[in-house]
């Protein structure tokens, strides 16, 4: 039998777990405080930074001026905000009720007696994990000194400045780079510690008993060593005996060596990590893109595609393994990553499962294209993949690997060449229309339900006065056959080529029209508007 | 009409594709290359082949440039070689139709300056194709399966002849002729800059001899229309 307090707690945990409001609130707090993708977080960060700077300014002001009622109230408010933030961060750190429930369910499942105390201990342990993380400690230290009885801790208020770190990405990166050189920095610190200790001991032994010397305690000796080894050398304490001077000389030489060594460690760390940091920045930027395209391969074809993507103002990221191509793309201010797109984690990082809608596999190498296609398809079964095949045999393989569309540059040219030798003008015109030259385009207009197209006969539309040529109509799925001269099958639906004037449109039909882009856009607008306002428009 | 004689210079990936498509059309093909191995491969496919060093004018003449070849494709792998070939051929045969392939933007102008009539940029076309697929997938799908595909929808150009039935008709009248199910896409006016004018811009234009109509439609209808256009128009006497 489970004791009564435990049943209450478990019941309460279940209620929390089932409550959508609780989850929503937690989610919102997460968005505000931690979620790197959230839109709200940058505002929150800036506001917190401003608060911190304001309180620090206040502290500086209070050093020489007595606090007024206003400043005290302000400080109290800020403190409460900090406390709320600290608790909120602790709250969203993990799901405590889940820990209890997991323990309870495990006990139920195994037929064991549920014991509340170990579960609670695990809850506290997890929260302690948060409380002992460096950033949480800084947060706490920033709050503590605000309590009036702890005025001694005023000095810790400076930790509020450290708190700024929390809100700035670049400083975190800086710290991470240095952290990777931990080994070298530790070695250096141990070396400095050893030299300081040795020299301090030596100078203390040599000079502590000398009348004229300023070194009276071991602390003086350590102070002098540190001031000397870092080449500051105030000169308030100077060695008086020849032995002391010898120690000073060794110390100065060691100091120069240490400074140059530490400089080179830091510079090296950044030199090594520069590319990585830049890439990280790139990935951070790709996270902001919505509905973006992943362009694998920035060769000749990629260049043409990208040019037109820019014209359409689409968001995209380029991946190419050749540094030259990447440099060219970056020169144009494009988002480009120099890496092999066949790597699954790279595709993951540029958002194949997040914000990308299309993958273009258009490198010059069929094998690479096939591999990228397969990888991308496995990672996301719904994403659209357009691939390039240089050999016609590859096209079938690409489709098998999961490409939605395959484009064959050489095949296209062969086709065009065959058309061209018989009908040069027509071929030019068609390719011109397809590529949107001189503003001419072929495009689709949907027959929206209840719009002027729904149920209309073609003659009523006055397409020629709208400066549009009707190419054909693609029927709505599942409609019955309508009288027309030429009907084709396009993807299981009927396509009526150049239907007669008596042809009646149904909702869901798609008109394929030819005309100036602006004429098409205008007509489409009218169709949309008429659907909204009834057929009056 | 005697079939056109076409020479393809360079039997590489591109040359293979072009040859593969051209051999379905009524024309005589000749594959020219300097590489015996490539020629052997072309021979296996049943093409006529000639080995020729294109830098030598006499060899070009031996192939038939300036005599019985009407059109050449310059599909050599190297840009400089292509330009050289175009210039050599242009010098030998001023009336030859020269189609060249390129793979960079700058060389298109060079090839044109050298005398190529049409420059095809496979990568630019493929790039445009891909971006069309993204922008207008449905249109591309329809065209893919009708005009470019196996279905018998074709694009054709029909000249307006002096004695034919089309002269004097408005463009809008052409498009509503019931018997043939055709869409008038555009026309090229006689004498003018040979620029394509799209039908939507020019509905009221009256056709005159020497114009060229661009039509899309089923092959049978196009054939019928072509015959009608060429025939003397009986109704004009009325």
Tab-separated table of N, CA and C in Angstrom, chain A residues 293 300-301 303-305 308-309 312 314 358 360 362 384 386 388 390-392 405 407-430 433-436 438 440-444 464 467-471 474 485-486 488-491 493 495 497-499 510 512 514-517, chain B residues 4 6 13-14 17-18 20-22 25-27 71 73 97 99 103-105 117-118 120-143 145-148 151-153 155-157 178-179 181-185 188 195-196 198-203 212 214 216-218 226:
chain	number	residue	atom	x	y	z
A	293	UNK	N	15.833	26.345	-49.896
A	293	UNK	CA	16.287	25.286	-50.788
A	293	UNK	C	17.713	24.924	-50.434
A	300	UNK	N	28.274	25.136	-63.099
A	300	UNK	CA	27.630	25.956	-64.133
A	300	UNK	C	26.115	25.933	-63.970
A	301	UNK	N	25.560	24.718	-63.803
A	301	UNK	CA	24.109	24.589	-63.653
A	301	UNK	C	23.657	25.281	-62.364
A	303	UNK	N	24.973	27.680	-60.836
A	303	UNK	CA	25.051	29.129	-60.976
A	303	UNK	C	23.787	29.693	-61.625
A	304	UNK	N	23.351	29.023	-62.702
A	304	UNK	CA	22.158	29.496	-63.409
A	304	UNK	C	20.939	29.405	-62.502
A	305	UNK	N	20.828	28.276	-61.802
A	305	UNK	CA	19.687	28.091	-60.910
A	305	UNK	C	19.698	29.160	-59.823
A	308	UNK	N	18.570	32.598	-60.758
A	308	UNK	CA	17.123	32.758	-60.863
A	308	UNK	C	16.455	32.661	-59.507
A	309	UNK	N	17.046	31.915	-58.621
A	309	UNK	CA	16.501	31.881	-57.258
A	309	UNK	C	16.621	33.249	-56.611
A	312	UNK	N	13.969	35.421	-57.854
A	312	UNK	CA	12.660	35.103	-57.264
A	312	UNK	C	12.630	35.367	-55.771
A	314	UNK	N	14.063	33.752	-53.395
A	314	UNK	CA	13.916	32.556	-52.577
A	314	UNK	C	15.112	32.437	-51.647
A	358	UNK	N	13.076	21.970	-50.505
A	358	UNK	CA	13.553	21.365	-51.755
A	358	UNK	C	15.044	21.074	-51.636
A	360	UNK	N	18.218	20.280	-54.219
A	360	UNK	CA	18.658	20.187	-55.607
A	360	UNK	C	19.991	19.455	-55.642
A	362	UNK	N	22.632	18.871	-57.959
A	362	UNK	CA	23.038	19.278	-59.299
A	362	UNK	C	24.541	19.424	-59.409
A	384	UNK	N	11.015	17.646	-51.486
A	384	UNK	CA	11.064	17.559	-52.935
A	384	UNK	C	12.523	17.498	-53.364
A	386	UNK	N	15.069	17.452	-56.670
A	386	UNK	CA	15.300	17.581	-58.106
A	386	UNK	C	16.761	17.244	-58.345
A	388	UNK	N	20.116	16.078	-61.060
A	388	UNK	CA	20.654	16.227	-62.406
A	388	UNK	C	21.342	14.926	-62.796
A	390	UNK	N	23.767	13.318	-65.798
A	390	UNK	CA	24.549	13.618	-66.994
A	390	UNK	C	24.428	12.514	-68.025
A	391	UNK	N	24.208	11.305	-67.567
A	391	UNK	CA	24.000	10.192	-68.488
A	391	UNK	C	22.552	9.765	-68.385
A	392	UNK	N	21.995	9.356	-69.510
A	392	UNK	CA	20.565	9.053	-69.487
A	392	UNK	C	20.267	7.813	-68.651
A	405	UNK	N	12.090	14.780	-59.587
A	405	UNK	CA	12.292	15.170	-60.972
A	405	UNK	C	13.761	15.031	-61.323
A	407	UNK	N	16.608	16.145	-64.263
A	407	UNK	CA	16.909	16.990	-65.410
A	407	UNK	C	18.210	16.496	-66.028
A	408	UNK	N	18.191	16.347	-67.358
A	408	UNK	CA	19.388	15.857	-68.041
A	408	UNK	C	19.894	16.922	-68.993
A	409	UNK	N	20.956	17.606	-68.625
A	409	UNK	CA	21.428	18.718	-69.456
A	409	UNK	C	21.704	18.296	-70.893
A	410	UNK	N	22.391	17.175	-71.064
A	410	UNK	CA	22.779	16.794	-72.425
A	410	UNK	C	21.575	16.332	-73.221
A	411	UNK	N	20.695	15.618	-72.551
A	411	UNK	CA	19.466	15.166	-73.215
A	411	UNK	C	18.649	16.368	-73.695
A	412	UNK	N	18.543	17.373	-72.814
A	412	UNK	CA	17.793	18.575	-73.185
A	412	UNK	C	18.380	19.186	-74.443
A	413	UNK	N	19.721	19.229	-74.490
A	413	UNK	CA	20.359	19.819	-75.661
A	413	UNK	C	20.092	18.965	-76.896
A	414	UNK	N	20.154	17.645	-76.738
A	414	UNK	CA	19.881	16.758	-77.863
A	414	UNK	C	18.489	17.010	-78.415
A	415	UNK	N	17.552	17.111	-77.479
A	415	UNK	CA	16.166	17.359	-77.862
A	415	UNK	C	16.033	18.691	-78.590
A	416	UNK	N	16.676	19.696	-78.002
A	416	UNK	CA	16.596	21.026	-78.609
A	416	UNK	C	17.252	21.032	-79.973
A	417	UNK	N	18.374	20.309	-80.082
A	417	UNK	CA	19.083	20.270	-81.359
A	417	UNK	C	18.194	19.649	-82.423
A	418	UNK	N	17.516	18.545	-82.033
A	418	UNK	CA	16.651	17.874	-82.994
A	418	UNK	C	15.517	18.793	-83.425
A	419	UNK	N	14.937	19.506	-82.447
A	419	UNK	CA	13.862	20.431	-82.791
A	419	UNK	C	14.403	21.582	-83.634
A	420	UNK	N	15.593	22.030	-83.239
A	420	UNK	CA	16.122	23.256	-83.820
A	420	UNK	C	16.389	23.131	-85.303
A	421	UNK	N	16.921	21.981	-85.720
A	421	UNK	CA	17.295	21.903	-87.140
A	421	UNK	C	16.064	21.958	-88.033
A	422	UNK	N	14.890	21.652	-87.477
A	422	UNK	CA	13.688	21.750	-88.305
A	422	UNK	C	12.948	23.055	-88.084
A	423	UNK	N	12.875	23.476	-86.845
A	423	UNK	CA	12.080	24.666	-86.542
A	423	UNK	C	12.826	25.585	-85.604
A	424	UNK	N	13.822	26.269	-86.129
A	424	UNK	CA	14.648	27.096	-85.239
A	424	UNK	C	13.845	28.157	-84.500
A	425	UNK	N	12.902	28.810	-85.185
A	425	UNK	CA	12.196	29.924	-84.557
A	425	UNK	C	11.284	29.419	-83.445
A	426	UNK	N	10.543	28.339	-83.770
A	426	UNK	CA	9.609	27.805	-82.788
A	426	UNK	C	10.346	27.355	-81.534
A	427	UNK	N	11.481	26.695	-81.729
A	427	UNK	CA	12.246	26.209	-80.577
A	427	UNK	C	12.720	27.365	-79.718
A	428	UNK	N	13.215	28.395	-80.414
A	428	UNK	CA	13.662	29.571	-79.668
A	428	UNK	C	12.527	30.169	-78.867
A	429	UNK	N	11.349	30.265	-79.513
A	429	UNK	CA	10.204	30.893	-78.866
A	429	UNK	C	9.797	30.099	-77.642
A	430	UNK	N	9.755	28.792	-77.803
A	430	UNK	CA	9.313	27.952	-76.693
A	430	UNK	C	10.289	28.037	-75.522
A	433	UNK	N	9.791	31.277	-73.832
A	433	UNK	CA	8.624	31.316	-72.964
A	433	UNK	C	8.932	30.585	-71.664
A	434	UNK	N	9.570	29.447	-71.814
A	434	UNK	CA	9.851	28.647	-70.627
A	434	UNK	C	10.774	29.366	-69.664
A	435	UNK	N	11.712	30.105	-70.213
A	435	UNK	CA	12.637	30.767	-69.306
A	435	UNK	C	12.173	32.173	-68.950
A	436	UNK	N	10.941	32.516	-69.345
A	436	UNK	CA	10.380	33.795	-68.938
A	436	UNK	C	11.057	34.992	-69.572
A	438	UNK	N	11.607	38.227	-71.816
A	438	UNK	CA	10.770	39.365	-72.205
A	438	UNK	C	9.413	39.357	-71.510
A	440	UNK	N	7.324	37.113	-70.975
A	440	UNK	CA	6.300	36.164	-71.406
A	440	UNK	C	6.407	34.916	-70.544
A	441	UNK	N	5.290	34.366	-70.230
A	441	UNK	CA	5.346	33.169	-69.399
A	441	UNK	C	4.154	32.282	-69.674
A	442	UNK	N	4.330	31.045	-69.301
A	442	UNK	CA	3.224	30.108	-69.330
A	442	UNK	C	2.977	29.754	-67.881
A	443	UNK	N	1.750	29.876	-67.431
A	443	UNK	CA	1.519	29.629	-66.016
A	443	UNK	C	0.125	29.058	-65.792
A	444	UNK	N	-0.091	28.642	-64.577
A	444	UNK	CA	-1.337	27.959	-64.231
A	444	UNK	C	-2.215	28.887	-63.412
A	464	UNK	N	-8.916	36.751	-74.696
A	464	UNK	CA	-8.055	37.472	-75.628
A	464	UNK	C	-8.030	38.962	-75.295
A	467	UNK	N	-5.568	39.685	-72.937
A	467	UNK	CA	-4.237	39.457	-73.505
A	467	UNK	C	-3.617	38.156	-72.993
A	468	UNK	N	-4.456	37.136	-72.983
A	468	UNK	CA	-3.969	35.822	-72.598
A	468	UNK	C	-4.362	34.821	-73.668
A	469	UNK	N	-3.519	33.846	-73.888
A	469	UNK	CA	-3.852	32.754	-74.790
A	469	UNK	C	-4.037	31.508	-73.945
A	470	UNK	N	-5.187	30.841	-74.158
A	470	UNK	CA	-5.402	29.614	-73.407
A	470	UNK	C	-4.687	28.468	-74.101
A	471	UNK	N	-3.851	27.796	-73.361
A	471	UNK	CA	-3.129	26.664	-73.929
A	471	UNK	C	-3.944	25.391	-73.714
A	474	UNK	N	-6.280	21.638	-67.358
A	474	UNK	CA	-6.053	20.385	-66.635
A	474	UNK	C	-7.230	20.202	-65.698
A	485	UNK	N	-11.682	18.465	-78.516
A	485	UNK	CA	-11.078	17.767	-79.647
A	485	UNK	C	-9.866	16.945	-79.237
A	486	UNK	N	-9.004	17.582	-78.430
A	486	UNK	CA	-7.747	16.913	-78.127
A	486	UNK	C	-7.594	16.762	-76.625
A	488	UNK	N	-5.303	14.836	-73.539
A	488	UNK	CA	-4.118	14.041	-73.196
A	488	UNK	C	-4.239	13.571	-71.771
A	489	UNK	N	-3.434	12.592	-71.450
A	489	UNK	CA	-3.370	12.127	-70.072
A	489	UNK	C	-2.099	12.692	-69.441
A	490	UNK	N	-2.287	13.497	-68.395
A	490	UNK	CA	-1.124	14.056	-67.697
A	490	UNK	C	-1.205	13.630	-66.242
A	491	UNK	N	-0.351	12.722	-65.868
A	491	UNK	CA	-0.305	12.247	-64.480
A	491	UNK	C	-1.649	11.726	-64.005
A	493	UNK	N	-4.579	12.580	-64.925
A	493	UNK	CA	-5.702	13.501	-65.104
A	493	UNK	C	-5.795	13.880	-66.570
A	495	UNK	N	-5.943	16.284	-69.658
A	495	UNK	CA	-5.530	17.627	-70.056
A	495	UNK	C	-6.189	17.945	-71.390
A	497	UNK	N	-6.396	20.020	-74.456
A	497	UNK	CA	-5.601	20.988	-75.191
A	497	UNK	C	-6.524	21.884	-75.998
A	498	UNK	N	-6.346	23.179	-75.856
A	498	UNK	CA	-7.102	24.168	-76.618
A	498	UNK	C	-8.595	23.831	-76.685
A	499	UNK	N	-9.290	23.774	-75.538
A	499	UNK	CA	-10.692	23.360	-75.565
A	499	UNK	C	-11.571	24.395	-76.281
A	510	UNK	N	-7.557	23.621	-63.715
A	510	UNK	CA	-6.424	24.526	-63.797
A	510	UNK	C	-6.246	24.968	-65.230
A	512	UNK	N	-4.110	26.553	-68.129
A	512	UNK	CA	-2.727	26.834	-68.498
A	512	UNK	C	-2.769	27.930	-69.545
A	514	UNK	N	-0.979	31.490	-71.535
A	514	UNK	CA	0.247	32.028	-72.084
A	514	UNK	C	0.044	33.528	-72.155
A	515	UNK	N	0.985	34.281	-71.679
A	515	UNK	CA	0.824	35.720	-71.791
A	515	UNK	C	1.897	36.434	-71.007
A	516	UNK	N	1.779	37.765	-70.972
A	516	UNK	CA	2.736	38.514	-70.171
A	516	UNK	C	2.543	38.170	-68.710
A	517	UNK	N	3.652	38.161	-67.977
A	517	UNK	CA	3.563	37.799	-66.572
A	517	UNK	C	2.580	38.685	-65.835
B	4	UNK	N	18.428	16.786	-95.100
B	4	UNK	CA	19.569	17.660	-94.786
B	4	UNK	C	20.735	16.807	-94.332
B	6	UNK	N	23.870	16.607	-92.003
B	6	UNK	CA	24.328	17.240	-90.765
B	6	UNK	C	25.608	16.576	-90.299
B	13	UNK	N	29.833	13.016	-74.672
B	13	UNK	CA	28.517	12.863	-74.038
B	13	UNK	C	27.452	13.661	-74.771
B	14	UNK	N	27.813	14.919	-75.026
B	14	UNK	CA	26.866	15.822	-75.666
B	14	UNK	C	26.586	15.365	-77.088
B	17	UNK	N	24.234	12.433	-77.251
B	17	UNK	CA	22.823	12.789	-77.050
B	17	UNK	C	22.230	13.416	-78.303
B	18	UNK	N	22.996	14.354	-78.878
B	18	UNK	CA	22.487	15.040	-80.078
B	18	UNK	C	22.273	14.021	-81.198
B	20	UNK	N	21.737	10.873	-80.927
B	20	UNK	CA	20.640	9.971	-80.585
B	20	UNK	C	19.286	10.595	-80.958
B	21	UNK	N	19.163	11.904	-80.712
B	21	UNK	CA	17.893	12.558	-81.027
B	21	UNK	C	17.747	12.843	-82.510
B	22	UNK	N	18.877	13.157	-83.139
B	22	UNK	CA	18.788	13.526	-84.553
B	22	UNK	C	18.490	12.313	-85.427
B	25	UNK	N	15.075	11.880	-86.697
B	25	UNK	CA	14.497	12.834	-87.652
B	25	UNK	C	15.043	12.528	-89.036
B	26	UNK	N	14.325	12.949	-90.043
B	26	UNK	CA	14.777	12.626	-91.410
B	26	UNK	C	15.968	13.477	-91.829
B	27	UNK	N	17.156	13.009	-91.517
B	27	UNK	CA	18.332	13.724	-91.987
B	27	UNK	C	19.511	12.765	-92.015
B	71	UNK	N	24.504	21.691	-92.299
B	71	UNK	CA	24.475	22.181	-90.924
B	71	UNK	C	25.501	21.414	-90.112
B	73	UNK	N	27.160	20.732	-86.086
B	73	UNK	CA	27.157	20.954	-84.646
B	73	UNK	C	28.607	20.924	-84.179
B	97	UNK	N	24.817	26.569	-91.706
B	97	UNK	CA	24.223	26.830	-90.386
B	97	UNK	C	25.116	26.159	-89.344
B	99	UNK	N	25.769	25.374	-85.393
B	99	UNK	CA	25.268	25.339	-84.020
B	99	UNK	C	26.416	24.887	-83.135
B	103	UNK	N	30.068	25.975	-72.515
B	103	UNK	CA	29.744	25.734	-71.106
B	103	UNK	C	30.116	26.899	-70.218
B	104	UNK	N	30.363	28.046	-70.829
B	104	UNK	CA	30.585	29.203	-69.970
B	104	UNK	C	29.949	30.418	-70.618
B	105	UNK	N	29.672	31.424	-69.783
B	105	UNK	CA	28.916	32.574	-70.272
B	105	UNK	C	29.715	33.377	-71.286
B	117	UNK	N	25.591	30.342	-85.666
B	117	UNK	CA	24.229	30.836	-85.795
B	117	UNK	C	23.467	30.681	-84.492
B	118	UNK	N	23.740	29.565	-83.826
B	118	UNK	CA	23.054	29.347	-82.558
B	118	UNK	C	24.055	28.767	-81.585
B	120	UNK	N	24.295	26.883	-77.998
B	120	UNK	CA	23.532	26.184	-76.972
B	120	UNK	C	24.389	26.056	-75.727
B	121	UNK	N	23.827	26.453	-74.609
B	121	UNK	CA	24.539	26.320	-73.338
B	121	UNK	C	23.808	25.267	-72.507
B	122	UNK	N	24.287	24.021	-72.532
B	122	UNK	CA	23.542	22.947	-71.875
B	122	UNK	C	23.275	23.228	-70.410
B	123	UNK	N	24.278	23.807	-69.755
B	123	UNK	CA	24.132	23.995	-68.325
B	123	UNK	C	23.139	25.106	-68.023
B	124	UNK	N	23.172	26.142	-68.858
B	124	UNK	CA	22.217	27.224	-68.640
B	124	UNK	C	20.800	26.699	-68.854
B	125	UNK	N	20.635	25.860	-69.880
B	125	UNK	CA	19.305	25.319	-70.156
B	125	UNK	C	18.852	24.428	-69.007
B	126	UNK	N	19.782	23.573	-68.548
B	126	UNK	CA	19.421	22.681	-67.449
B	126	UNK	C	19.103	23.487	-66.195
B	127	UNK	N	19.899	24.528	-65.963
B	127	UNK	CA	19.644	25.372	-64.799
B	127	UNK	C	18.278	26.014	-64.872
B	128	UNK	N	17.963	26.539	-66.071
B	128	UNK	CA	16.655	27.172	-66.255
B	128	UNK	C	15.549	26.138	-66.047
B	129	UNK	N	15.793	24.937	-66.540
B	129	UNK	CA	14.827	23.855	-66.392
B	129	UNK	C	14.526	23.596	-64.915
B	130	UNK	N	15.601	23.511	-64.155
B	130	UNK	CA	15.439	23.199	-62.740
B	130	UNK	C	14.663	24.302	-62.047
B	131	UNK	N	15.004	25.539	-62.376
B	131	UNK	CA	14.308	26.625	-61.692
B	131	UNK	C	12.843	26.686	-62.138
B	132	UNK	N	12.576	26.300	-63.395
B	132	UNK	CA	11.174	26.226	-63.839
B	132	UNK	C	10.426	25.130	-63.093
B	133	UNK	N	11.117	24.022	-62.909
B	133	UNK	CA	10.488	22.915	-62.185
B	133	UNK	C	10.067	23.363	-60.799
B	134	UNK	N	10.881	24.240	-60.216
B	134	UNK	CA	10.576	24.700	-58.859
B	134	UNK	C	9.455	25.723	-58.881
B	135	UNK	N	9.511	26.588	-59.898
B	135	UNK	CA	8.600	27.729	-59.912
B	135	UNK	C	7.231	27.351	-60.461
B	136	UNK	N	7.227	26.597	-61.540
B	136	UNK	CA	5.960	26.242	-62.198
B	136	UNK	C	5.918	24.748	-62.467
B	137	UNK	N	5.847	23.968	-61.423
B	137	UNK	CA	5.935	22.511	-61.626
B	137	UNK	C	4.832	21.973	-62.519
B	138	UNK	N	3.635	22.545	-62.399
B	138	UNK	CA	2.527	21.972	-63.163
B	138	UNK	C	2.673	22.227	-64.657
B	139	UNK	N	3.070	23.452	-64.995
B	139	UNK	CA	3.257	23.774	-66.410
B	139	UNK	C	4.327	22.865	-67.004
B	140	UNK	N	5.415	22.714	-66.249
B	140	UNK	CA	6.501	21.891	-66.763
B	140	UNK	C	6.034	20.449	-66.936
B	141	UNK	N	5.228	20.013	-65.998
B	141	UNK	CA	4.702	18.662	-66.058
B	141	UNK	C	3.870	18.473	-67.321
B	142	UNK	N	3.007	19.444	-67.590
B	142	UNK	CA	2.123	19.341	-68.753
B	142	UNK	C	2.954	19.371	-70.039
B	143	UNK	N	3.889	20.321	-70.100
B	143	UNK	CA	4.704	20.421	-71.317
B	143	UNK	C	5.547	19.167	-71.502
B	145	UNK	N	4.952	16.241	-70.720
B	145	UNK	CA	4.214	15.073	-71.197
B	145	UNK	C	3.506	15.317	-72.519
B	146	UNK	N	3.413	16.576	-72.939
B	146	UNK	CA	2.747	16.824	-74.221
B	146	UNK	C	3.762	17.239	-75.274
B	147	UNK	N	4.256	18.456	-75.175
B	147	UNK	CA	5.105	18.966	-76.246
B	147	UNK	C	6.434	18.209	-76.327
B	148	UNK	N	7.120	18.047	-75.151
B	148	UNK	CA	8.431	17.397	-75.175
B	148	UNK	C	8.317	15.882	-75.167
B	151	UNK	N	3.406	12.188	-76.234
B	151	UNK	CA	2.103	12.583	-76.776
B	151	UNK	C	2.316	13.454	-78.008
B	152	UNK	N	1.366	13.353	-78.941
B	152	UNK	CA	1.685	13.998	-80.219
B	152	UNK	C	1.250	15.452	-80.248
B	153	UNK	N	1.765	16.211	-79.331
B	153	UNK	CA	1.542	17.652	-79.385
B	153	UNK	C	2.861	18.262	-79.822
B	155	UNK	N	5.173	21.692	-81.597
B	155	UNK	CA	5.248	23.099	-81.917
B	155	UNK	C	5.763	23.182	-83.341
B	156	UNK	N	5.163	24.060	-84.125
B	156	UNK	CA	5.584	24.109	-85.519
B	156	UNK	C	5.552	25.536	-86.013
B	157	UNK	N	6.340	25.788	-87.054
B	157	UNK	CA	6.268	27.101	-87.670
B	157	UNK	C	5.706	26.924	-89.076
B	178	UNK	N	-12.120	26.535	-86.836
B	178	UNK	CA	-12.608	25.366	-86.112
B	178	UNK	C	-11.981	24.044	-86.494
B	179	UNK	N	-11.687	23.883	-87.748
B	179	UNK	CA	-11.328	22.550	-88.237
B	179	UNK	C	-10.057	22.013	-87.602
B	181	UNK	N	-7.439	22.030	-84.511
B	181	UNK	CA	-7.335	22.393	-83.104
B	181	UNK	C	-5.910	22.856	-82.807
B	182	UNK	N	-5.688	24.155	-83.003
B	182	UNK	CA	-4.331	24.672	-82.848
B	182	UNK	C	-4.345	25.908	-81.970
B	183	UNK	N	-3.250	26.133	-81.280
B	183	UNK	CA	-3.084	27.375	-80.527
B	183	UNK	C	-2.027	28.196	-81.242
B	184	UNK	N	-2.380	29.465	-81.506
B	184	UNK	CA	-1.404	30.352	-82.124
B	184	UNK	C	-0.565	30.958	-81.016
B	185	UNK	N	0.700	30.641	-81.022
B	185	UNK	CA	1.564	31.159	-79.956
B	185	UNK	C	2.113	32.520	-80.327
B	188	UNK	N	6.387	35.656	-86.529
B	188	UNK	CA	7.550	36.446	-86.892
B	188	UNK	C	7.148	37.231	-88.119
B	195	UNK	N	12.172	39.046	-84.967
B	195	UNK	CA	11.901	38.787	-83.559
B	195	UNK	C	10.561	38.068	-83.453
B	196	UNK	N	10.466	37.187	-82.477
B	196	UNK	CA	9.180	36.522	-82.240
B	196	UNK	C	8.250	37.489	-81.523
B	198	UNK	N	4.565	37.678	-79.700
B	198	UNK	CA	3.608	36.723	-79.169
B	198	UNK	C	2.193	37.129	-79.543
B	199	UNK	N	1.368	36.124	-79.748
B	199	UNK	CA	0.021	36.353	-80.263
B	199	UNK	C	-0.773	37.292	-79.365
B	200	UNK	N	-0.580	37.175	-78.059
B	200	UNK	CA	-1.360	38.004	-77.145
B	200	UNK	C	-1.088	39.489	-77.338
B	201	UNK	N	0.056	39.808	-77.883
B	201	UNK	CA	0.428	41.222	-78.060
B	201	UNK	C	-0.142	41.770	-79.369
B	202	UNK	N	-0.532	40.877	-80.245
B	202	UNK	CA	-0.736	41.273	-81.651
B	202	UNK	C	-2.016	40.705	-82.251
B	203	UNK	N	-3.074	40.627	-81.462
B	203	UNK	CA	-4.273	39.949	-81.946
B	203	UNK	C	-4.825	40.519	-83.237
B	212	UNK	N	5.695	34.368	-90.510
B	212	UNK	CA	5.771	32.971	-90.108
B	212	UNK	C	4.970	32.807	-88.832
B	214	UNK	N	3.730	30.704	-85.484
B	214	UNK	CA	4.179	29.669	-84.564
B	214	UNK	C	2.941	29.037	-83.937
B	216	UNK	N	1.001	25.552	-81.935
B	216	UNK	CA	1.132	24.319	-81.173
B	216	UNK	C	-0.131	23.515	-81.394
B	217	UNK	N	0.013	22.226	-81.595
B	217	UNK	CA	-1.172	21.407	-81.773
B	217	UNK	C	-0.798	19.969	-82.064
B	218	UNK	N	-1.796	19.116	-82.179
B	218	UNK	CA	-1.536	17.721	-82.537
B	218	UNK	C	-0.937	17.657	-83.943
B	226	UNK	N	-1.125	23.167	-92.385
B	226	UNK	CA	-0.038	23.515	-93.278
B	226	UNK	C	-0.505	23.365	-94.728
